PDB file of N, CA and C in Angstrom:
ATOM      1  N   ARG A  22      18.841   3.277  -6.414  1.00 83.00           N
ATOM      2  CA  ARG A  22      18.097   4.334  -5.752  1.00 83.00           C
ATOM      3  C   ARG A  22      17.400   3.766  -4.530  1.00 83.00           C
ATOM      4  N   GLU A  23      17.104   4.669  -3.624  1.00 82.00           N
ATOM      5  CA  GLU A  23      16.401   4.255  -2.416  1.00 82.00           C
ATOM      6  C   GLU A  23      15.244   5.205  -2.123  1.00 82.00           C
ATOM      7  N   PHE A  24      14.227   4.643  -1.492  1.00 82.00           N
ATOM      8  CA  PHE A  24      13.080   5.409  -1.021  1.00 82.00           C
ATOM      9  C   PHE A  24      13.064   5.258   0.493  1.00 82.00           C
ATOM     10  N   PHE A  25      12.798   6.353   1.190  1.00 84.00           N
ATOM     11  CA  PHE A  25      12.775   6.334   2.650  1.00 84.00           C
ATOM     12  C   PHE A  25      11.358   6.600   3.145  1.00 84.00           C
ATOM     13  N   PRO A  26      10.604   5.530   3.480  1.00 81.00           N
ATOM     14  CA  PRO A  26       9.233   5.695   3.953  1.00 81.00           C
ATOM     15  C   PRO A  26       9.183   6.486   5.261  1.00 81.00           C
ATOM     16  N   ALA A  27       8.048   7.100   5.521  1.00 85.00           N
ATOM     17  CA  ALA A  27       7.865   7.906   6.731  1.00 85.00           C
ATOM     18  C   ALA A  27       8.070   7.077   7.993  1.00 85.00           C
ATOM     19  N   GLY A  28       7.766   5.783   7.928  1.00 86.00           N
ATOM     20  CA  GLY A  28       7.895   4.925   9.104  1.00 86.00           C
ATOM     21  C   GLY A  28       9.322   4.493   9.401  1.00 86.00           C
ATOM     22  N   GLY A  29      10.263   4.902   8.569  1.00 84.00           N
ATOM     23  CA  GLY A  29      11.661   4.531   8.776  1.00 84.00           C
ATOM     24  C   GLY A  29      12.098   3.445   7.824  1.00 84.00           C
ATOM     25  N   GLY A  30      13.382   3.173   7.813  1.00 85.00           N
ATOM     26  CA  GLY A  30      13.949   2.169   6.926  1.00 85.00           C
ATOM     27  C   GLY A  30      14.140   2.721   5.524  1.00 85.00           C
ATOM     28  N   SER A  31      14.449   1.828   4.613  1.00 86.00           N
ATOM     29  CA  SER A  31      14.615   2.229   3.221  1.00 86.00           C
ATOM     30  C   SER A  31      14.233   1.072   2.312  1.00 86.00           C
ATOM     31  N   LEU A  32      13.845   1.409   1.103  1.00 85.00           N
ATOM     32  CA  LEU A  32      13.482   0.427   0.090  1.00 85.00           C
ATOM     33  C   LEU A  32      14.306   0.697  -1.152  1.00 85.00           C
ATOM     34  N   ALA A  33      14.886  -0.360  -1.727  1.00 89.00           N
ATOM     35  CA  ALA A  33      15.570  -0.219  -3.008  1.00 89.00           C
ATOM     36  C   ALA A  33      14.486  -0.112  -4.086  1.00 89.00           C
ATOM     37  N   ILE A  34      14.606   0.881  -4.943  1.00 89.00           N
ATOM     38  CA  ILE A  34      13.602   1.092  -5.988  1.00 89.00           C
ATOM     39  C   ILE A  34      14.263   1.195  -7.354  1.00 89.00           C
ATOM     40  N   ARG A  35      13.477   0.894  -8.381  1.00 89.00           N
ATOM     41  CA  ARG A  35      13.909   1.044  -9.770  1.00 89.00           C
ATOM     42  C   ARG A  35      13.062   2.125 -10.420  1.00 89.00           C
ATOM     43  N   PRO A  36      13.674   3.036 -11.156  1.00 90.00           N
ATOM     44  CA  PRO A  36      12.862   4.003 -11.905  1.00 90.00           C
ATOM     45  C   PRO A  36      12.261   3.315 -13.131  1.00 90.00           C
ATOM     46  N   LEU A  37      11.063   3.727 -13.483  1.00 90.00           N
ATOM     47  CA  LEU A  37      10.399   3.239 -14.685  1.00 90.00           C
ATOM     48  C   LEU A  37      10.506   4.313 -15.761  1.00 90.00           C
ATOM     49  N   PRO A  38      10.391   3.945 -17.034  1.00 89.00           N
ATOM     50  CA  PRO A  38      10.405   4.982 -18.065  1.00 89.00           C
ATOM     51  C   PRO A  38       9.296   6.003 -17.805  1.00 89.00           C
ATOM     52  N   PRO A  39       9.559   7.275 -18.044  1.00 90.00           N
ATOM     53  CA  PRO A  39       8.526   8.292 -17.811  1.00 90.00           C
ATOM     54  C   PRO A  39       7.353   8.126 -18.773  1.00 90.00           C
ATOM     55  N   SER A  40       6.203   8.603 -18.337  1.00 88.00           N
ATOM     56  CA  SER A  40       5.007   8.560 -19.185  1.00 88.00           C
ATOM     57  C   SER A  40       5.123   9.626 -20.269  1.00 88.00           C
ATOM     58  N   GLY A  41       4.150   9.645 -21.166  1.00 86.00           N
ATOM     59  CA  GLY A  41       4.117  10.659 -22.216  1.00 86.00           C
ATOM     60  C   GLY A  41       3.989  12.067 -21.662  1.00 86.00           C
ATOM     61  N   THR A  42       3.473  12.181 -20.451  1.00 89.00           N
ATOM     62  CA  THR A  42       3.348  13.499 -19.816  1.00 89.00           C
ATOM     63  C   THR A  42       4.575  13.838 -18.982  1.00 89.00           C
ATOM     64  N   GLY A  43       5.559  12.926 -18.968  1.00 89.00           N
ATOM     65  CA  GLY A  43       6.790  13.181 -18.247  1.00 89.00           C
ATOM     66  C   GLY A  43       6.796  12.721 -16.805  1.00 89.00           C
ATOM     67  N   LEU A  44       5.704  12.103 -16.343  1.00 88.00           N
ATOM     68  CA  LEU A  44       5.656  11.640 -14.957  1.00 88.00           C
ATOM     69  C   LEU A  44       6.551  10.419 -14.771  1.00 88.00           C
ATOM     70  N   GLN A  45       7.291  10.401 -13.693  1.00 90.00           N
ATOM     71  CA  GLN A  45       8.224   9.319 -13.401  1.00 90.00           C
ATOM     72  C   GLN A  45       7.585   8.328 -12.446  1.00 90.00           C
ATOM     73  N   GLY A  46       7.687   7.058 -12.746  1.00 89.00           N
ATOM     74  CA  GLY A  46       7.197   6.019 -11.864  1.00 89.00           C
ATOM     75  C   GLY A  46       8.358   5.231 -11.287  1.00 89.00           C
ATOM     76  N   PHE A  47       8.094   4.517 -10.206  1.00 91.00           N
ATOM     77  CA  PHE A  47       9.111   3.689  -9.559  1.00 91.00           C
ATOM     78  C   PHE A  47       8.464   2.392  -9.110  1.00 91.00           C
ATOM     79  N   ILE A  48       9.265   1.356  -8.981  1.00 91.00           N
ATOM     80  CA  ILE A  48       8.800   0.096  -8.393  1.00 91.00           C
ATOM     81  C   ILE A  48       9.903  -0.398  -7.463  1.00 91.00           C
ATOM     82  N   SER A  49       9.501  -0.948  -6.335  1.00 91.00           N
ATOM     83  CA  SER A  49      10.503  -1.409  -5.372  1.00 91.00           C
ATOM     84  C   SER A  49      10.965  -2.821  -5.729  1.00 91.00           C
ATOM     85  N   GLU A  50      12.211  -3.086  -5.402  1.00 91.00           N
ATOM     86  CA  GLU A  50      12.768  -4.432  -5.584  1.00 91.00           C
ATOM     87  C   GLU A  50      11.975  -5.435  -4.750  1.00 91.00           C
ATOM     88  N   ARG A  51      11.534  -4.997  -3.585  1.00 91.00           N
ATOM     89  CA  ARG A  51      10.766  -5.875  -2.688  1.00 91.00           C
ATOM     90  C   ARG A  51       9.444  -6.289  -3.338  1.00 91.00           C
ATOM     91  N   THR A  52       8.803  -5.363  -4.038  1.00 92.00           N
ATOM     92  CA  THR A  52       7.558  -5.687  -4.745  1.00 92.00           C
ATOM     93  C   THR A  52       7.815  -6.769  -5.778  1.00 92.00           C
ATOM     94  N   LEU A  53       8.882  -6.625  -6.549  1.00 92.00           N
ATOM     95  CA  LEU A  53       9.213  -7.627  -7.563  1.00 92.00           C
ATOM     96  C   LEU A  53       9.454  -8.991  -6.926  1.00 92.00           C
ATOM     97  N   GLN A  54      10.158  -9.008  -5.811  1.00 93.00           N
ATOM     98  CA  GLN A  54      10.437 -10.268  -5.111  1.00 93.00           C
ATOM     99  C   GLN A  54       9.158 -10.907  -4.578  1.00 93.00           C
ATOM    100  N   LEU A  55       8.291 -10.102  -3.970  1.00 94.00           N
ATOM    101  CA  LEU A  55       7.056 -10.637  -3.386  1.00 94.00           C
ATOM    102  C   LEU A  55       6.107 -11.179  -4.461  1.00 94.00           C
ATOM    103  N   VAL A  56       6.008 -10.489  -5.572  1.00 92.00           N
ATOM    104  CA  VAL A  56       5.139 -10.974  -6.656  1.00 92.00           C
ATOM    105  C   VAL A  56       5.679 -12.290  -7.203  1.00 92.00           C
ATOM    106  N   ALA A  57       6.987 -12.384  -7.407  1.00 91.00           N
ATOM    107  CA  ALA A  57       7.582 -13.635  -7.890  1.00 91.00           C
ATOM    108  C   ALA A  57       7.299 -14.769  -6.909  1.00 91.00           C
ATOM    109  N   GLN A  58       7.387 -14.478  -5.616  1.00 94.00           N
ATOM    110  CA  GLN A  58       7.108 -15.485  -4.584  1.00 94.00           C
ATOM    111  C   GLN A  58       5.645 -15.939  -4.650  1.00 94.00           C
ATOM    112  N   LEU A  59       4.725 -15.003  -4.814  1.00 94.00           N
ATOM    113  CA  LEU A  59       3.301 -15.348  -4.940  1.00 94.00           C
ATOM    114  C   LEU A  59       3.052 -16.265  -6.135  1.00 94.00           C
ATOM    115  N   ARG A  60       3.646 -15.914  -7.267  1.00 90.00           N
ATOM    116  CA  ARG A  60       3.415 -16.694  -8.487  1.00 90.00           C
ATOM    117  C   ARG A  60       4.037 -18.087  -8.376  1.00 90.00           C
ATOM    118  N   ARG A  61       5.207 -18.176  -7.758  1.00 92.00           N
ATOM    119  CA  ARG A  61       5.832 -19.500  -7.556  1.00 92.00           C
ATOM    120  C   ARG A  61       4.956 -20.376  -6.671  1.00 92.00           C
ATOM    121  N   ALA A  62       4.218 -19.769  -5.756  1.00 96.00           N
ATOM    122  CA  ALA A  62       3.323 -20.513  -4.863  1.00 96.00           C
ATOM    123  C   ALA A  62       2.003 -20.879  -5.551  1.00 96.00           C
ATOM    124  N   GLY A  63       1.860 -20.488  -6.813  1.00 95.00           N
ATOM    125  CA  GLY A  63       0.676 -20.871  -7.577  1.00 95.00           C
ATOM    126  C   GLY A  63      -0.475 -19.881  -7.559  1.00 95.00           C
ATOM    127  N   HIS A  64      -0.266 -18.716  -6.983  1.00 96.00           N
ATOM    128  CA  HIS A  64      -1.321 -17.707  -6.948  1.00 96.00           C
ATOM    129  C   HIS A  64      -1.389 -16.958  -8.273  1.00 96.00           C
ATOM    130  N   ILE A  65      -2.584 -16.569  -8.655  1.00 93.00           N
ATOM    131  CA  ILE A  65      -2.776 -15.748  -9.849  1.00 93.00           C
ATOM    132  C   ILE A  65      -2.512 -14.305  -9.464  1.00 93.00           C
ATOM    133  N   PHE A  66      -1.763 -13.615 -10.305  1.00 92.00           N
ATOM    134  CA  PHE A  66      -1.435 -12.215 -10.053  1.00 92.00           C
ATOM    135  C   PHE A  66      -1.833 -11.395 -11.272  1.00 92.00           C
ATOM    136  N   VAL A  67      -2.622 -10.348 -11.037  1.00 94.00           N
ATOM    137  CA  VAL A  67      -3.055  -9.438 -12.094  1.00 94.00           C
ATOM    138  C   VAL A  67      -2.542  -8.047 -11.758  1.00 94.00           C
ATOM    139  N   LEU A  68      -1.873  -7.423 -12.705  1.00 93.00           N
ATOM    140  CA  LEU A  68      -1.362  -6.074 -12.514  1.00 93.00           C
ATOM    141  C   LEU A  68      -2.369  -5.108 -13.132  1.00 93.00           C
ATOM    142  N   ILE A  69      -2.881  -4.171 -12.344  1.00 94.00           N
ATOM    143  CA  ILE A  69      -3.909  -3.232 -12.785  1.00 94.00           C
ATOM    144  C   ILE A  69      -3.361  -1.820 -12.721  1.00 94.00           C
ATOM    145  N   SER A  70      -3.545  -1.077 -13.806  1.00 91.00           N
ATOM    146  CA  SER A  70      -3.017   0.280 -13.878  1.00 91.00           C
ATOM    147  C   SER A  70      -3.976   1.176 -14.651  1.00 91.00           C
ATOM    148  N   GLY A  71      -3.996   2.419 -14.274  1.00 90.00           N
ATOM    149  CA  GLY A  71      -4.770   3.402 -15.024  1.00 90.00           C
ATOM    150  C   GLY A  71      -3.979   3.986 -16.179  1.00 90.00           C
ATOM    151  N   ALA A  72      -2.738   3.554 -16.327  1.00 90.00           N
ATOM    152  CA  ALA A  72      -1.861   4.119 -17.360  1.00 90.00           C
ATOM    153  C   ALA A  72      -2.370   3.841 -18.764  1.00 90.00           C
ATOM    154  N   ARG A  73      -2.009   4.731 -19.676  1.00 91.00           N
ATOM    155  CA  ARG A  73      -2.286   4.501 -21.094  1.00 91.00           C
ATOM    156  C   ARG A  73      -1.500   3.282 -21.542  1.00 91.00           C
ATOM    157  N   SER A  74      -2.015   2.593 -22.554  1.00 90.00           N
ATOM    158  CA  SER A  74      -1.319   1.391 -23.021  1.00 90.00           C
ATOM    159  C   SER A  74       0.079   1.719 -23.530  1.00 90.00           C
ATOM    160  N   SER A  75       0.271   2.874 -24.146  1.00 90.00           N
ATOM    161  CA  SER A  75       1.603   3.229 -24.646  1.00 90.00           C
ATOM    162  C   SER A  75       2.596   3.353 -23.487  1.00 90.00           C
ATOM    163  N   THR A  76       2.198   3.975 -22.402  1.00 92.00           N
ATOM    164  CA  THR A  76       3.066   4.093 -21.230  1.00 92.00           C
ATOM    165  C   THR A  76       3.294   2.724 -20.602  1.00 92.00           C
ATOM    166  N   PHE A  77       2.230   1.969 -20.466  1.00 90.00           N
ATOM    167  CA  PHE A  77       2.318   0.656 -19.844  1.00 90.00           C
ATOM    168  C   PHE A  77       3.281  -0.249 -20.608  1.00 90.00           C
ATOM    169  N   MET A  78       3.177  -0.256 -21.937  1.00 89.00           N
ATOM    170  CA  MET A  78       4.037  -1.125 -22.741  1.00 89.00           C
ATOM    171  C   MET A  78       5.502  -0.711 -22.633  1.00 89.00           C
ATOM    172  N   GLN A  79       5.768   0.574 -22.496  1.00 90.00           N
ATOM    173  CA  GLN A  79       7.146   1.017 -22.293  1.00 90.00           C
ATOM    174  C   GLN A  79       7.691   0.511 -20.966  1.00 90.00           C
ATOM    175  N   ARG A  80       6.832   0.411 -19.984  1.00 90.00           N
ATOM    176  CA  ARG A  80       7.244   0.005 -18.638  1.00 90.00           C
ATOM    177  C   ARG A  80       7.212  -1.504 -18.426  1.00 90.00           C
ATOM    178  N   LEU A  81       6.589  -2.238 -19.325  1.00 89.00           N
ATOM    179  CA  LEU A  81       6.387  -3.680 -19.150  1.00 89.00           C
ATOM    180  C   LEU A  81       7.662  -4.452 -18.817  1.00 89.00           C
ATOM    181  N   PRO A  82       8.802  -4.187 -19.465  1.00 86.00           N
ATOM    182  CA  PRO A  82      10.005  -4.961 -19.115  1.00 86.00           C
ATOM    183  C   PRO A  82      10.484  -4.754 -17.677  1.00 86.00           C
ATOM    184  N   PHE A  83      10.011  -3.714 -17.020  1.00 88.00           N
ATOM    185  CA  PHE A  83      10.451  -3.402 -15.655  1.00 88.00           C
ATOM    186  C   PHE A  83       9.439  -3.831 -14.599  1.00 88.00           C
ATOM    187  N   LEU A  84       8.280  -4.315 -15.039  1.00 90.00           N
ATOM    188  CA  LEU A  84       7.194  -4.691 -14.126  1.00 90.00           C
ATOM    189  C   LEU A  84       7.247  -6.179 -13.829  1.00 90.00           C
ATOM    190  N   PRO A  85       6.613  -6.613 -12.743  1.00 90.00           N
ATOM    191  CA  PRO A  85       6.627  -8.043 -12.435  1.00 90.00           C
ATOM    192  C   PRO A  85       5.813  -8.836 -13.452  1.00 90.00           C
ATOM    193  N   ALA A  86       6.239 -10.068 -13.672  1.00 87.00           N
ATOM    194  CA  ALA A  86       5.463 -10.955 -14.540  1.00 87.00           C
ATOM    195  C   ALA A  86       4.087 -11.155 -13.909  1.00 87.00           C
ATOM    196  N   ALA A  87       3.062 -11.194 -14.744  1.00 89.00           N
ATOM    197  CA  ALA A  87       1.692 -11.336 -14.251  1.00 89.00           C
ATOM    198  C   ALA A  87       0.911 -12.274 -15.164  1.00 89.00           C
ATOM    199  N   ASP A  88      -0.197 -12.772 -14.645  1.00 88.00           N
ATOM    200  CA  ASP A  88      -1.076 -13.622 -15.444  1.00 88.00           C
ATOM    201  C   ASP A  88      -1.923 -12.788 -16.385  1.00 88.00           C
ATOM    202  N   ALA A  89      -2.181 -11.553 -15.990  1.00 90.00           N
ATOM    203  CA  ALA A  89      -2.934 -10.626 -16.835  1.00 90.00           C
ATOM    204  C   ALA A  89      -2.518  -9.204 -16.480  1.00 90.00           C
ATOM    205  N   TYR A  90      -2.680  -8.314 -17.453  1.00 92.00           N
ATOM    206  CA  TYR A  90      -2.353  -6.898 -17.273  1.00 92.00           C
ATOM    207  C   TYR A  90      -3.579  -6.084 -17.688  1.00 92.00           C
ATOM    208  N   VAL A  91      -4.059  -5.257 -16.780  1.00 94.00           N
ATOM    209  CA  VAL A  91      -5.221  -4.415 -17.044  1.00 94.00           C
ATOM    210  C   VAL A  91      -4.726  -2.971 -17.065  1.00 94.00           C
ATOM    211  N   MET A  92      -5.063  -2.248 -18.121  1.00 92.00           N
ATOM    212  CA  MET A  92      -4.597  -0.867 -18.223  1.00 92.00           C
ATOM    213  C   MET A  92      -5.718   0.024 -18.708  1.00 92.00           C
ATOM    214  N   GLU A  93      -5.438   1.308 -18.789  1.00 91.00           N
ATOM    215  CA  GLU A  93      -6.413   2.314 -19.215  1.00 91.00           C
ATOM    216  C   GLU A  93      -7.693   2.213 -18.389  1.00 91.00           C
ATOM    217  N   ASN A  94      -7.514   2.112 -17.088  1.00 87.00           N
ATOM    218  CA  ASN A  94      -8.639   2.039 -16.143  1.00 87.00           C
ATOM    219  C   ASN A  94      -9.619   0.927 -16.479  1.00 87.00           C
ATOM    220  N   GLY A  95      -9.099  -0.201 -16.910  1.00 89.00           N
ATOM    221  CA  GLY A  95      -9.929  -1.367 -17.217  1.00 89.00           C
ATOM    222  C   GLY A  95     -10.347  -1.451 -18.664  1.00 89.00           C
ATOM    223  N   GLY A  96      -9.980  -0.493 -19.473  1.00 89.00           N
ATOM    224  CA  GLY A  96     -10.389  -0.477 -20.879  1.00 89.00           C
ATOM    225  C   GLY A  96      -9.687  -1.497 -21.749  1.00 89.00           C
ATOM    226  N   ARG A  97      -8.506  -1.931 -21.324  1.00 92.00           N
ATOM    227  CA  ARG A  97      -7.752  -2.908 -22.113  1.00 92.00           C
ATOM    228  C   ARG A  97      -7.182  -3.957 -21.166  1.00 92.00           C
ATOM    229  N   ILE A  98      -7.281  -5.209 -21.610  1.00 93.00           N
ATOM    230  CA  ILE A  98      -6.781  -6.328 -20.823  1.00 93.00           C
ATOM    231  C   ILE A  98      -5.893  -7.186 -21.720  1.00 93.00           C
ATOM    232  N   PHE A  99      -4.699  -7.476 -21.233  1.00 90.00           N
ATOM    233  CA  PHE A  99      -3.776  -8.368 -21.928  1.00 90.00           C
ATOM    234  C   PHE A  99      -3.495  -9.546 -21.006  1.00 90.00           C
ATOM    235  N   MET A 100      -3.380 -10.733 -21.614  1.00 89.00           N
ATOM    236  CA  MET A 100      -3.115 -11.947 -20.843  1.00 89.00           C
ATOM    237  C   MET A 100      -1.906 -12.648 -21.426  1.00 89.00           C
ATOM    238  N   GLN A 101      -1.308 -13.535 -20.642  1.00 82.00           N
ATOM    239  CA  GLN A 101      -0.226 -14.353 -21.166  1.00 82.00           C
ATOM    240  C   GLN A 101      -0.770 -15.199 -22.311  1.00 82.00           C
ATOM    241  N   ASP A 102       0.010 -15.346 -23.364  1.00 80.00           N
ATOM    242  CA  ASP A 102      -0.387 -16.158 -24.510  1.00 80.00           C
ATOM    243  C   ASP A 102       0.224 -17.543 -24.344  1.00 80.00           C
ATOM    244  N   PRO A 103      -0.577 -18.520 -23.918  1.00 76.00           N
ATOM    245  CA  PRO A 103      -0.027 -19.858 -23.659  1.00 76.00           C
ATOM    246  C   PRO A 103       0.421 -20.575 -24.928  1.00 76.00           C
ATOM    247  N   THR A 104      -0.007 -20.112 -26.090  1.00 78.00           N
ATOM    248  CA  THR A 104       0.364 -20.772 -27.347  1.00 78.00           C
ATOM    249  C   THR A 104       1.584 -20.142 -27.997  1.00 78.00           C
ATOM    250  N   SER A 105       2.050 -19.045 -27.445  1.00 73.00           N
ATOM    251  CA  SER A 105       3.143 -18.311 -28.078  1.00 73.00           C
ATOM    252  C   SER A 105       4.471 -19.049 -27.954  1.00 73.00           C
ATOM    253  N   LEU A 106       5.155 -19.114 -29.055  1.00 70.00           N
ATOM    254  CA  LEU A 106       6.517 -19.639 -29.068  1.00 70.00           C
ATOM    255  C   LEU A 106       7.503 -18.498 -29.280  1.00 70.00           C
ATOM    256  N   ALA A 107       6.969 -17.270 -29.251  1.00 63.00           N
ATOM    257  CA  ALA A 107       7.797 -16.090 -29.481  1.00 63.00           C
ATOM    258  C   ALA A 107       8.821 -15.947 -28.369  1.00 63.00           C
ATOM    259  N   PRO A 108      10.063 -15.735 -28.743  1.00 60.00           N
ATOM    260  CA  PRO A 108      11.103 -15.561 -27.725  1.00 60.00           C
ATOM    261  C   PRO A 108      11.199 -14.105 -27.262  1.00 60.00           C
ATOM    262  N   THR A 109      10.072 -13.574 -26.853  1.00 60.00           N
ATOM    263  CA  THR A 109      10.049 -12.182 -26.420  1.00 60.00           C
ATOM    264  C   THR A 109       9.911 -12.112 -24.902  1.00 60.00           C
ATOM    265  N   ALA A 110      10.166 -10.935 -24.370  1.00 56.00           N
ATOM    266  CA  ALA A 110      10.056 -10.739 -22.921  1.00 56.00           C
ATOM    267  C   ALA A 110       8.607 -10.758 -22.473  1.00 56.00           C
ATOM    268  N   ALA A 111       7.698 -10.474 -23.378  1.00 69.00           N
ATOM    269  CA  ALA A 111       6.293 -10.368 -22.984  1.00 69.00           C
ATOM    270  C   ALA A 111       5.381 -10.982 -24.045  1.00 69.00           C
ATOM    271  N   PRO A 112       5.278 -12.311 -24.073  1.00 75.00           N
ATOM    272  CA  PRO A 112       4.363 -12.936 -25.035  1.00 75.00           C
ATOM    273  C   PRO A 112       2.916 -12.829 -24.545  1.00 75.00           C
ATOM    274  N   ILE A 113       2.326 -11.656 -24.760  1.00 81.00           N
ATOM    275  CA  ILE A 113       0.965 -11.418 -24.279  1.00 81.00           C
ATOM    276  C   ILE A 113       0.051 -11.115 -25.459  1.00 81.00           C
ATOM    277  N   ILE A 114      -1.242 -11.349 -25.257  1.00 81.00           N
ATOM    278  CA  ILE A 114      -2.251 -11.050 -26.271  1.00 81.00           C
ATOM    279  C   ILE A 114      -3.359 -10.243 -25.611  1.00 81.00           C
ATOM    280  N   GLU A 115      -4.002  -9.401 -26.415  1.00 85.00           N
ATOM    281  CA  GLU A 115      -5.089  -8.596 -25.879  1.00 85.00           C
ATOM    282  C   GLU A 115      -6.381  -9.394 -25.878  1.00 85.00           C
ATOM    283  N   ASP A 116      -7.196  -9.183 -24.853  1.00 86.00           N
ATOM    284  CA  ASP A 116      -8.526  -9.773 -24.774  1.00 86.00           C
ATOM    285  C   ASP A 116      -9.421  -8.929 -25.675  1.00 86.00           C
ATOM    286  N   LEU A 117      -9.512  -9.321 -26.941  1.00 86.00           N
ATOM    287  CA  LEU A 117     -10.251  -8.522 -27.915  1.00 86.00           C
ATOM    288  C   LEU A 117     -11.759  -8.565 -27.691  1.00 86.00           C
ATOM    289  N   ALA A 118     -12.253  -9.628 -27.073  1.00 86.00           N
ATOM    290  CA  ALA A 118     -13.689  -9.688 -26.756  1.00 86.00           C
ATOM    291  C   ALA A 118     -14.032  -8.583 -25.758  1.00 86.00           C
ATOM    292  N   TRP A 119     -13.174  -8.380 -24.769  1.00 83.00           N
ATOM    293  CA  TRP A 119     -13.374  -7.308 -23.787  1.00 83.00           C
ATOM    294  C   TRP A 119     -13.327  -5.955 -24.480  1.00 83.00           C
ATOM    295  N   ARG A 120     -12.341  -5.768 -25.326  1.00 81.00           N
ATOM    296  CA  ARG A 120     -12.178  -4.485 -26.016  1.00 81.00           C
ATOM    297  C   ARG A 120     -13.383  -4.203 -26.918  1.00 81.00           C
ATOM    298  N   GLU A 121     -13.839  -5.209 -27.638  1.00 83.00           N
ATOM    299  CA  GLU A 121     -14.989  -5.036 -28.537  1.00 83.00           C
ATOM    300  C   GLU A 121     -16.251  -4.696 -27.738  1.00 83.00           C
ATOM    301  N   ALA A 122     -16.402  -5.304 -26.569  1.00 82.00           N
ATOM    302  CA  ALA A 122     -17.571  -5.029 -25.730  1.00 82.00           C
ATOM    303  C   ALA A 122     -17.608  -3.580 -25.270  1.00 82.00           C
ATOM    304  N   HIS A 123     -16.455  -2.924 -25.284  1.00 76.00           N
ATOM    305  CA  HIS A 123     -16.374  -1.538 -24.836  1.00 76.00           C
ATOM    306  C   HIS A 123     -16.070  -0.577 -25.980  1.00 76.00           C
ATOM    307  N   ALA A 124     -16.278  -1.025 -27.204  1.00 74.00           N
ATOM    308  CA  ALA A 124     -15.958  -0.200 -28.380  1.00 74.00           C
ATOM    309  C   ALA A 124     -16.803   1.069 -28.440  1.00 74.00           C
ATOM    310  N   ALA A 125     -17.974   1.045 -27.838  1.00 69.00           N
ATOM    311  CA  ALA A 125     -18.849   2.217 -27.882  1.00 69.00           C
ATOM    312  C   ALA A 125     -18.456   3.275 -26.853  1.00 69.00           C
ATOM    313  N   ALA A 126     -17.506   2.954 -26.019  1.00 66.00           N
ATOM    314  CA  ALA A 126     -17.066   3.901 -24.985  1.00 66.00           C
ATOM    315  C   ALA A 126     -16.360   5.091 -25.632  1.00 66.00           C
ATOM    316  N   PRO A 127     -16.278   6.214 -24.919  1.00 64.00           N
ATOM    317  CA  PRO A 127     -15.557   7.368 -25.468  1.00 64.00           C
ATOM    318  C   PRO A 127     -14.110   6.998 -25.777  1.00 64.00           C
ATOM    319  N   PRO A 128     -13.478   7.693 -26.701  1.00 63.00           N
ATOM    320  CA  PRO A 128     -12.088   7.359 -27.056  1.00 63.00           C
ATOM    321  C   PRO A 128     -11.131   7.558 -25.898  1.00 63.00           C
ATOM    322  N   THR A 129     -10.071   6.757 -25.911  1.00 62.00           N
ATOM    323  CA  THR A 129      -9.036   6.902 -24.885  1.00 62.00           C
ATOM    324  C   THR A 129      -8.203   8.132 -25.198  1.00 62.00           C
ATOM    325  N   PRO A 130      -7.534   8.694 -24.199  1.00 61.00           N
ATOM    326  CA  PRO A 130      -6.716   9.894 -24.442  1.00 61.00           C
ATOM    327  C   PRO A 130      -5.688   9.711 -25.547  1.00 61.00           C
ATOM    328  N   GLU A 131      -5.129   8.488 -25.684  1.00 61.00           N
ATOM    329  CA  GLU A 131      -4.120   8.297 -26.712  1.00 61.00           C
ATOM    330  C   GLU A 131      -4.718   8.295 -28.122  1.00 61.00           C
ATOM    331  N   ALA A 132      -6.025   8.057 -28.227  1.00 61.00           N
ATOM    332  CA  ALA A 132      -6.672   8.040 -29.535  1.00 61.00           C
ATOM    333  C   ALA A 132      -7.066   9.440 -30.007  1.00 61.00           C
ATOM    334  N   ILE A 133      -6.990  10.406 -29.136  1.00 60.00           N
ATOM    335  CA  ILE A 133      -7.357  11.783 -29.479  1.00 60.00           C
ATOM    336  C   ILE A 133      -6.110  12.491 -29.997  1.00 60.00           C
ATOM    337  N   PRO A 134      -6.151  13.020 -31.233  1.00 61.00           N
ATOM    338  CA  PRO A 134      -4.969  13.686 -31.771  1.00 61.00           C
ATOM    339  C   PRO A 134      -4.559  14.880 -30.913  1.00 61.00           C
ATOM    340  N   ALA A 135      -3.251  15.058 -30.808  1.00 58.00           N
ATOM    341  CA  ALA A 135      -2.731  16.204 -30.066  1.00 58.00           C
ATOM    342  C   ALA A 135      -3.081  17.502 -30.799  1.00 58.00           C
ATOM    343  N   SER A 136      -3.364  18.535 -30.037  1.00 55.00           N
ATOM    344  CA  SER A 136      -3.712  19.801 -30.687  1.00 55.00           C
ATOM    345  C   SER A 136      -2.544  20.750 -30.669  1.00 55.00           C
TER     346      SER A 136
END
């Protein structure tokens, strides 16, 4: 697929799995390349999203590798697990101290039962 910015040219893009509300996301191949280049140069890269964790986890295999992933508008933070020997695409662990510090916050949309 291609995206044609208003300024001209085109970008190769990948569709992401739709969210629970059916919204479709995309990421450009160029973004993936640039993030990989940054990380190879030793820079820390954090991916921040307002998406629900369920949507984010569905999209994780299509997103660039990052040192940390922040989702639900900062409510949940996952980091690379340096001790993991798991042969998975995403050996990440949640920052439970951060989550516990915000336990008194109102429930996230995914925690509210559908009516």
